[in-house]
Amino acid sequence: MLALAAAAALSPLTPARAYGERPEPRPEPMSGDEVVRNGHRFFGSIARDLAQGVEQMARRWGRPNAYVLGQEGSGAFVGGLRYGEGVMYTRNAGQRRVYWQGPSLGFDAGANGDRTMMLVYNLPSVDAIFTRFGGVAGSAYLVGGLGFTELTADGVVIAPIRAGVGARLGLNLGYLKFTPEATWNPF
């Protein structure tokens, strides 16, 4: 099972393009103020911590060219699963409903439910979101918590910012698989 999860995490999916189909435009970068303003409305009272996290991401990665607002639930006891749904926003390529799911493995136990904002950097086209993004995540929730993670695939960086409730503590290795339709299959 571990070998299967590792192989799946290391083999990203690439979206297929039909012959003669016109490529979608590359989403334009968004200003830090725009991301913070929308995150402020989305997260509410934890906006100050969110703003500090967005500033840190901006120093490291520049300006995102998309972001996702949604909610997710996850649970783990050594191995874990995460499921979420939301809307991806871009400046010039519109909005798109997205779903994500993925397994994790590590020293991790507990469960949490979160409102999630994902900053997306270097997205070459809207459909490029539909792949697996791997990374390392840590969680420390006791009633509530706020977390930042970075996931990468093919030069695209996704930085989930999570705020929610639950009881969870741990460190894990895993991936998120983005899909255009909801699915229970995390692999």
PDB file of C-alpha atoms in Angstrom:
ATOM      1  CA  MET A   1       0.000   0.000   0.000  1.00  0.00           C
ATOM      2  CA  LEU A   2       2.891   2.342   0.895  1.00  0.00           C
ATOM      3  CA  ALA A   3       4.648   1.620  -2.401  1.00  0.00           C
ATOM      4  CA  LEU A   4       1.422   2.317  -4.315  1.00  0.00           C
ATOM      5  CA  ALA A   5       0.912   5.648  -2.520  1.00  0.00           C
ATOM      6  CA  ALA A   6       4.544   6.659  -3.147  1.00  0.00           C
ATOM      7  CA  ALA A   7       4.331   5.721  -6.838  1.00  0.00           C
ATOM      8  CA  ALA A   8       1.100   7.683  -7.244  1.00  0.00           C
ATOM      9  CA  ALA A   9       2.608  10.743  -5.529  1.00  0.00           C
ATOM     10  CA  LEU A  10       5.645  10.684  -7.791  1.00  0.00           C
ATOM     11  CA  SER A  11       3.757  10.267 -11.082  1.00  0.00           C
ATOM     12  CA  PRO A  12       1.812  13.491 -11.714  1.00  0.00           C
ATOM     13  CA  LEU A  13      -1.063  13.419 -14.157  1.00  0.00           C
ATOM     14  CA  THR A  14      -1.020  15.778 -17.112  1.00  0.00           C
ATOM     15  CA  PRO A  15      -4.243  16.927 -18.686  1.00  0.00           C
ATOM     16  CA  ALA A  16      -4.870  15.655 -22.214  1.00  0.00           C
ATOM     17  CA  ARG A  17      -5.571  18.229 -24.947  1.00  0.00           C
ATOM     18  CA  ALA A  18      -7.678  17.418 -27.964  1.00  0.00           C
ATOM     19  CA  TYR A  19      -6.187  17.945 -31.428  1.00  0.00           C
ATOM     20  CA  GLY A  20      -6.811  21.460 -32.720  1.00  0.00           C
ATOM     21  CA  GLU A  21      -8.120  22.723 -29.378  1.00  0.00           C
ATOM     22  CA  ARG A  22      -7.028  26.298 -28.709  1.00  0.00           C
ATOM     23  CA  PRO A  23      -4.869  26.570 -25.560  1.00  0.00           C
ATOM     24  CA  GLU A  24      -6.389  28.501 -22.683  1.00  0.00           C
ATOM     25  CA  PRO A  25      -4.821  31.845 -21.766  1.00  0.00           C
ATOM     26  CA  ARG A  26      -2.316  31.943 -18.922  1.00  0.00           C
ATOM     27  CA  PRO A  27      -3.945  33.508 -15.841  1.00  0.00           C
ATOM     28  CA  GLU A  28      -2.564  36.975 -15.022  1.00  0.00           C
ATOM     29  CA  PRO A  29      -0.935  37.660 -11.602  1.00  0.00           C
ATOM     30  CA  MET A  30      -3.050  39.184  -8.856  1.00  0.00           C
ATOM     31  CA  SER A  31      -1.951  41.898  -6.470  1.00  0.00           C
ATOM     32  CA  GLY A  32      -1.169  41.054  -2.851  1.00  0.00           C
ATOM     33  CA  ASP A  33      -3.842  43.538  -1.734  1.00  0.00           C
ATOM     34  CA  GLU A  34      -6.478  41.751  -3.823  1.00  0.00           C
ATOM     35  CA  VAL A  35      -5.592  38.355  -2.348  1.00  0.00           C
ATOM     36  CA  VAL A  36      -5.506  39.713   1.220  1.00  0.00           C
ATOM     37  CA  ARG A  37      -8.832  41.553   0.750  1.00  0.00           C
ATOM     38  CA  ASN A  38     -10.586  38.412  -0.541  1.00  0.00           C
ATOM     39  CA  GLY A  39      -8.919  36.259   2.114  1.00  0.00           C
ATOM     40  CA  HIS A  40     -10.031  38.757   4.769  1.00  0.00           C
ATOM     41  CA  ARG A  41     -13.656  38.383   3.682  1.00  0.00           C
ATOM     42  CA  PHE A  42     -13.309  34.591   3.487  1.00  0.00           C
ATOM     43  CA  PHE A  43     -11.541  33.896   6.807  1.00  0.00           C
ATOM     44  CA  GLY A  44     -13.001  36.648   9.002  1.00  0.00           C
ATOM     45  CA  SER A  45     -11.399  37.046  12.438  1.00  0.00           C
ATOM     46  CA  ILE A  46      -8.076  35.371  11.666  1.00  0.00           C
ATOM     47  CA  ALA A  47      -7.324  37.860   8.888  1.00  0.00           C
ATOM     48  CA  ARG A  48      -4.254  39.333  10.608  1.00  0.00           C
ATOM     49  CA  ASP A  49      -2.506  35.948  10.702  1.00  0.00           C
ATOM     50  CA  LEU A  50      -3.644  35.343   7.136  1.00  0.00           C
ATOM     51  CA  ALA A  51      -2.152  38.650   6.012  1.00  0.00           C
ATOM     52  CA  GLN A  52       1.184  37.761   7.585  1.00  0.00           C
ATOM     53  CA  GLY A  53       1.150  34.372   5.848  1.00  0.00           C
ATOM     54  CA  VAL A  54       0.290  35.935   2.477  1.00  0.00           C
ATOM     55  CA  GLU A  55       3.130  38.454   2.905  1.00  0.00           C
ATOM     56  CA  GLN A  56       5.558  35.616   3.630  1.00  0.00           C
ATOM     57  CA  MET A  57       4.382  33.710   0.534  1.00  0.00           C
ATOM     58  CA  ALA A  58       4.664  36.873  -1.600  1.00  0.00           C
ATOM     59  CA  ARG A  59       8.276  37.362  -0.497  1.00  0.00           C
ATOM     60  CA  ARG A  60       9.066  33.777  -1.429  1.00  0.00           C
ATOM     61  CA  TRP A  61       7.017  33.203  -4.608  1.00  0.00           C
ATOM     62  CA  GLY A  62       5.910  36.613  -5.904  1.00  0.00           C
ATOM     63  CA  ARG A  63       2.333  37.271  -6.930  1.00  0.00           C
ATOM     64  CA  PRO A  64      -0.121  34.368  -7.386  1.00  0.00           C
ATOM     65  CA  ASN A  65      -1.950  34.102 -10.699  1.00  0.00           C
ATOM     66  CA  ALA A  66      -4.893  32.195  -9.180  1.00  0.00           C
ATOM     67  CA  TYR A  67      -6.374  31.305  -5.822  1.00  0.00           C
ATOM     68  CA  VAL A  68      -8.877  28.768  -4.528  1.00  0.00           C
ATOM     69  CA  LEU A  69     -11.432  29.404  -1.764  1.00  0.00           C
ATOM     70  CA  GLY A  70     -13.122  26.349  -0.286  1.00  0.00           C
ATOM     71  CA  GLN A  71     -13.547  23.975   2.605  1.00  0.00           C
ATOM     72  CA  GLU A  72     -12.113  20.594   3.452  1.00  0.00           C
ATOM     73  CA  GLY A  73     -12.120  17.824   5.993  1.00  0.00           C
ATOM     74  CA  SER A  74      -9.328  15.474   6.931  1.00  0.00           C
ATOM     75  CA  GLY A  75      -8.446  12.789   9.411  1.00  0.00           C
ATOM     76  CA  ALA A  76      -5.455  10.616  10.153  1.00  0.00           C
ATOM     77  CA  PHE A  77      -4.061   7.886  12.316  1.00  0.00           C
ATOM     78  CA  VAL A  78      -0.603   7.263  10.809  1.00  0.00           C
ATOM     79  CA  GLY A  79      -2.252   7.215   7.352  1.00  0.00           C
ATOM     80  CA  GLY A  80      -4.744   9.921   6.523  1.00  0.00           C
ATOM     81  CA  LEU A  81      -7.177  11.243   3.936  1.00  0.00           C
ATOM     82  CA  ARG A  82      -8.186  14.782   2.954  1.00  0.00           C
ATOM     83  CA  TYR A  83     -11.192  15.848   0.858  1.00  0.00           C
ATOM     84  CA  GLY A  84     -12.151  19.350  -0.213  1.00  0.00           C
ATOM     85  CA  GLU A  85     -14.047  21.483  -2.668  1.00  0.00           C
ATOM     86  CA  GLY A  86     -13.978  25.101  -3.718  1.00  0.00           C
ATOM     87  CA  VAL A  87     -13.784  27.638  -6.513  1.00  0.00           C
ATOM     88  CA  MET A  88     -10.580  28.667  -8.289  1.00  0.00           C
ATOM     89  CA  TYR A  89     -10.471  32.352  -9.212  1.00  0.00           C
ATOM     90  CA  THR A  90      -8.282  33.912 -11.905  1.00  0.00           C
ATOM     91  CA  ARG A  91      -8.115  37.475 -13.158  1.00  0.00           C
ATOM     92  CA  ASN A  92      -8.588  36.812 -16.883  1.00  0.00           C
ATOM     93  CA  ALA A  93      -9.584  33.135 -17.244  1.00  0.00           C
ATOM     94  CA  GLY A  94     -12.707  33.138 -15.080  1.00  0.00           C
ATOM     95  CA  GLN A  95     -13.734  30.890 -12.219  1.00  0.00           C
ATOM     96  CA  ARG A  96     -13.720  27.125 -12.064  1.00  0.00           C
ATOM     97  CA  ARG A  97     -15.134  24.705  -9.495  1.00  0.00           C
ATOM     98  CA  VAL A  98     -12.437  22.322  -8.245  1.00  0.00           C
ATOM     99  CA  TYR A  99     -12.310  19.333  -5.924  1.00  0.00           C
ATOM    100  CA  TRP A 100      -9.276  17.874  -4.197  1.00  0.00           C
ATOM    101  CA  GLN A 101      -8.489  14.713  -2.325  1.00  0.00           C
ATOM    102  CA  GLY A 102      -5.392  12.898  -1.264  1.00  0.00           C
ATOM    103  CA  PRO A 103      -3.717  10.476   1.082  1.00  0.00           C
ATOM    104  CA  SER A 104      -0.954  11.128   3.582  1.00  0.00           C
ATOM    105  CA  LEU A 105       1.418   9.009   5.610  1.00  0.00           C
ATOM    106  CA  GLY A 106       3.390   9.996   8.686  1.00  0.00           C
ATOM    107  CA  PHE A 107       3.347  10.640  12.404  1.00  0.00           C
ATOM    108  CA  ASP A 108      -0.132  12.119  12.403  1.00  0.00           C
ATOM    109  CA  ALA A 109      -3.337  11.575  14.382  1.00  0.00           C
ATOM    110  CA  GLY A 110      -6.644  13.392  14.713  1.00  0.00           C
ATOM    111  CA  ALA A 111      -9.224  15.115  12.549  1.00  0.00           C
ATOM    112  CA  ASN A 112     -10.008  18.664  11.451  1.00  0.00           C
ATOM    113  CA  GLY A 113     -12.389  20.657   9.283  1.00  0.00           C
ATOM    114  CA  ASP A 114     -11.088  23.803   7.603  1.00  0.00           C
ATOM    115  CA  ARG A 115     -11.904  26.784   5.485  1.00  0.00           C
ATOM    116  CA  THR A 116      -9.086  26.852   2.975  1.00  0.00           C
ATOM    117  CA  MET A 117      -7.496  29.470   0.748  1.00  0.00           C
ATOM    118  CA  MET A 118      -4.920  28.156  -1.709  1.00  0.00           C
ATOM    119  CA  LEU A 119      -2.594  30.604  -3.429  1.00  0.00           C
ATOM    120  CA  VAL A 120      -1.526  29.284  -6.846  1.00  0.00           C
ATOM    121  CA  TYR A 121       1.774  30.388  -8.403  1.00  0.00           C
ATOM    122  CA  ASN A 122       3.088  29.848 -11.954  1.00  0.00           C
ATOM    123  CA  LEU A 123      -0.133  28.267 -13.267  1.00  0.00           C
ATOM    124  CA  PRO A 124       0.401  28.043 -17.063  1.00  0.00           C
ATOM    125  CA  SER A 125      -3.315  27.433 -17.836  1.00  0.00           C
ATOM    126  CA  VAL A 126      -6.490  26.837 -15.860  1.00  0.00           C
ATOM    127  CA  ASP A 127      -6.502  23.098 -16.671  1.00  0.00           C
ATOM    128  CA  ALA A 128      -2.961  22.718 -15.269  1.00  0.00           C
ATOM    129  CA  ILE A 129      -4.522  22.617 -11.788  1.00  0.00           C
ATOM    130  CA  PHE A 130      -5.850  19.104 -12.498  1.00  0.00           C
ATOM    131  CA  THR A 131      -2.850  17.061 -11.370  1.00  0.00           C
ATOM    132  CA  ARG A 132      -1.198  15.828  -8.152  1.00  0.00           C
ATOM    133  CA  PHE A 133       0.734  18.272  -5.969  1.00  0.00           C
ATOM    134  CA  GLY A 134       3.020  16.700  -3.384  1.00  0.00           C
ATOM    135  CA  GLY A 135       4.585  18.010  -0.212  1.00  0.00           C
ATOM    136  CA  VAL A 136       5.118  17.748   3.523  1.00  0.00           C
ATOM    137  CA  ALA A 137       2.498  19.039   5.956  1.00  0.00           C
ATOM    138  CA  GLY A 138       2.365  19.570   9.684  1.00  0.00           C
ATOM    139  CA  SER A 139      -0.705  20.011  11.860  1.00  0.00           C
ATOM    140  CA  ALA A 140      -1.189  21.290  15.383  1.00  0.00           C
ATOM    141  CA  TYR A 141      -4.886  21.744  16.194  1.00  0.00           C
ATOM    142  CA  LEU A 142      -6.326  21.830  19.663  1.00  0.00           C
ATOM    143  CA  VAL A 143      -9.927  22.988  19.206  1.00  0.00           C
ATOM    144  CA  GLY A 144      -8.828  25.342  16.374  1.00  0.00           C
ATOM    145  CA  GLY A 145      -5.796  26.184  14.297  1.00  0.00           C
ATOM    146  CA  LEU A 146      -4.203  27.926  11.331  1.00  0.00           C
ATOM    147  CA  GLY A 147      -1.772  26.204   8.948  1.00  0.00           C
ATOM    148  CA  PHE A 148       0.363  26.972   5.904  1.00  0.00           C
ATOM    149  CA  THR A 149       1.762  24.375   3.482  1.00  0.00           C
ATOM    150  CA  GLU A 150       3.494  24.387   0.077  1.00  0.00           C
ATOM    151  CA  LEU A 151       2.790  21.743  -2.562  1.00  0.00           C
ATOM    152  CA  THR A 152       4.481  21.545  -5.977  1.00  0.00           C
ATOM    153  CA  ALA A 153       4.178  19.849  -9.361  1.00  0.00           C
ATOM    154  CA  ASP A 154       5.755  20.768 -12.722  1.00  0.00           C
ATOM    155  CA  GLY A 155       6.861  24.244 -11.583  1.00  0.00           C
ATOM    156  CA  VAL A 156       3.395  25.137 -10.225  1.00  0.00           C
ATOM    157  CA  VAL A 157       3.280  25.922  -6.498  1.00  0.00           C
ATOM    158  CA  ILE A 158       0.120  25.716  -4.422  1.00  0.00           C
ATOM    159  CA  ALA A 159       0.203  27.240  -0.931  1.00  0.00           C
ATOM    160  CA  PRO A 160      -2.838  26.123   1.090  1.00  0.00           C
ATOM    161  CA  ILE A 161      -3.704  28.313   4.063  1.00  0.00           C
ATOM    162  CA  ARG A 162      -6.056  26.465   6.393  1.00  0.00           C
ATOM    163  CA  ALA A 163      -8.081  27.702   9.346  1.00  0.00           C
ATOM    164  CA  GLY A 164     -10.488  25.489  11.184  1.00  0.00           C
ATOM    165  CA  VAL A 165     -11.472  23.355  14.106  1.00  0.00           C
ATOM    166  CA  GLY A 166     -10.459  19.918  15.276  1.00  0.00           C
ATOM    167  CA  ALA A 167      -7.936  18.015  17.321  1.00  0.00           C
ATOM    168  CA  ARG A 168      -4.886  16.953  15.369  1.00  0.00           C
ATOM    169  CA  LEU A 169      -1.124  16.759  15.823  1.00  0.00           C
ATOM    170  CA  GLY A 170       1.475  15.445  13.455  1.00  0.00           C
ATOM    171  CA  LEU A 171       3.769  15.608  10.458  1.00  0.00           C
ATOM    172  CA  ASN A 172       3.054  13.782   7.199  1.00  0.00           C
ATOM    173  CA  LEU A 173       4.055  13.305   3.566  1.00  0.00           C
ATOM    174  CA  GLY A 174       1.288  13.286   0.995  1.00  0.00           C
ATOM    175  CA  TYR A 175      -0.288  14.878  -2.024  1.00  0.00           C
ATOM    176  CA  LEU A 176      -3.466  16.573  -3.167  1.00  0.00           C
ATOM    177  CA  LYS A 177      -5.061  15.487  -6.436  1.00  0.00           C
ATOM    178  CA  PHE A 178      -7.246  18.172  -8.041  1.00  0.00           C
ATOM    179  CA  THR A 179     -10.202  17.062 -10.167  1.00  0.00           C
ATOM    180  CA  PRO A 180     -13.023  18.826 -12.043  1.00  0.00           C
ATOM    181  CA  GLU A 181     -15.588  16.394 -10.515  1.00  0.00           C
ATOM    182  CA  ALA A 182     -16.044  15.157  -6.958  1.00  0.00           C
ATOM    183  CA  THR A 183     -14.656  11.674  -6.264  1.00  0.00           C
ATOM    184  CA  TRP A 184     -14.079   9.492  -3.218  1.00  0.00           C
ATOM    185  CA  ASN A 185     -10.914   7.956  -4.724  1.00  0.00           C
ATOM    186  CA  PRO A 186      -7.934   9.744  -3.131  1.00  0.00           C
ATOM    187  CA  PHE A 187      -5.434   8.016  -5.433  1.00  0.00           C
TER     188      PHE A 187
END
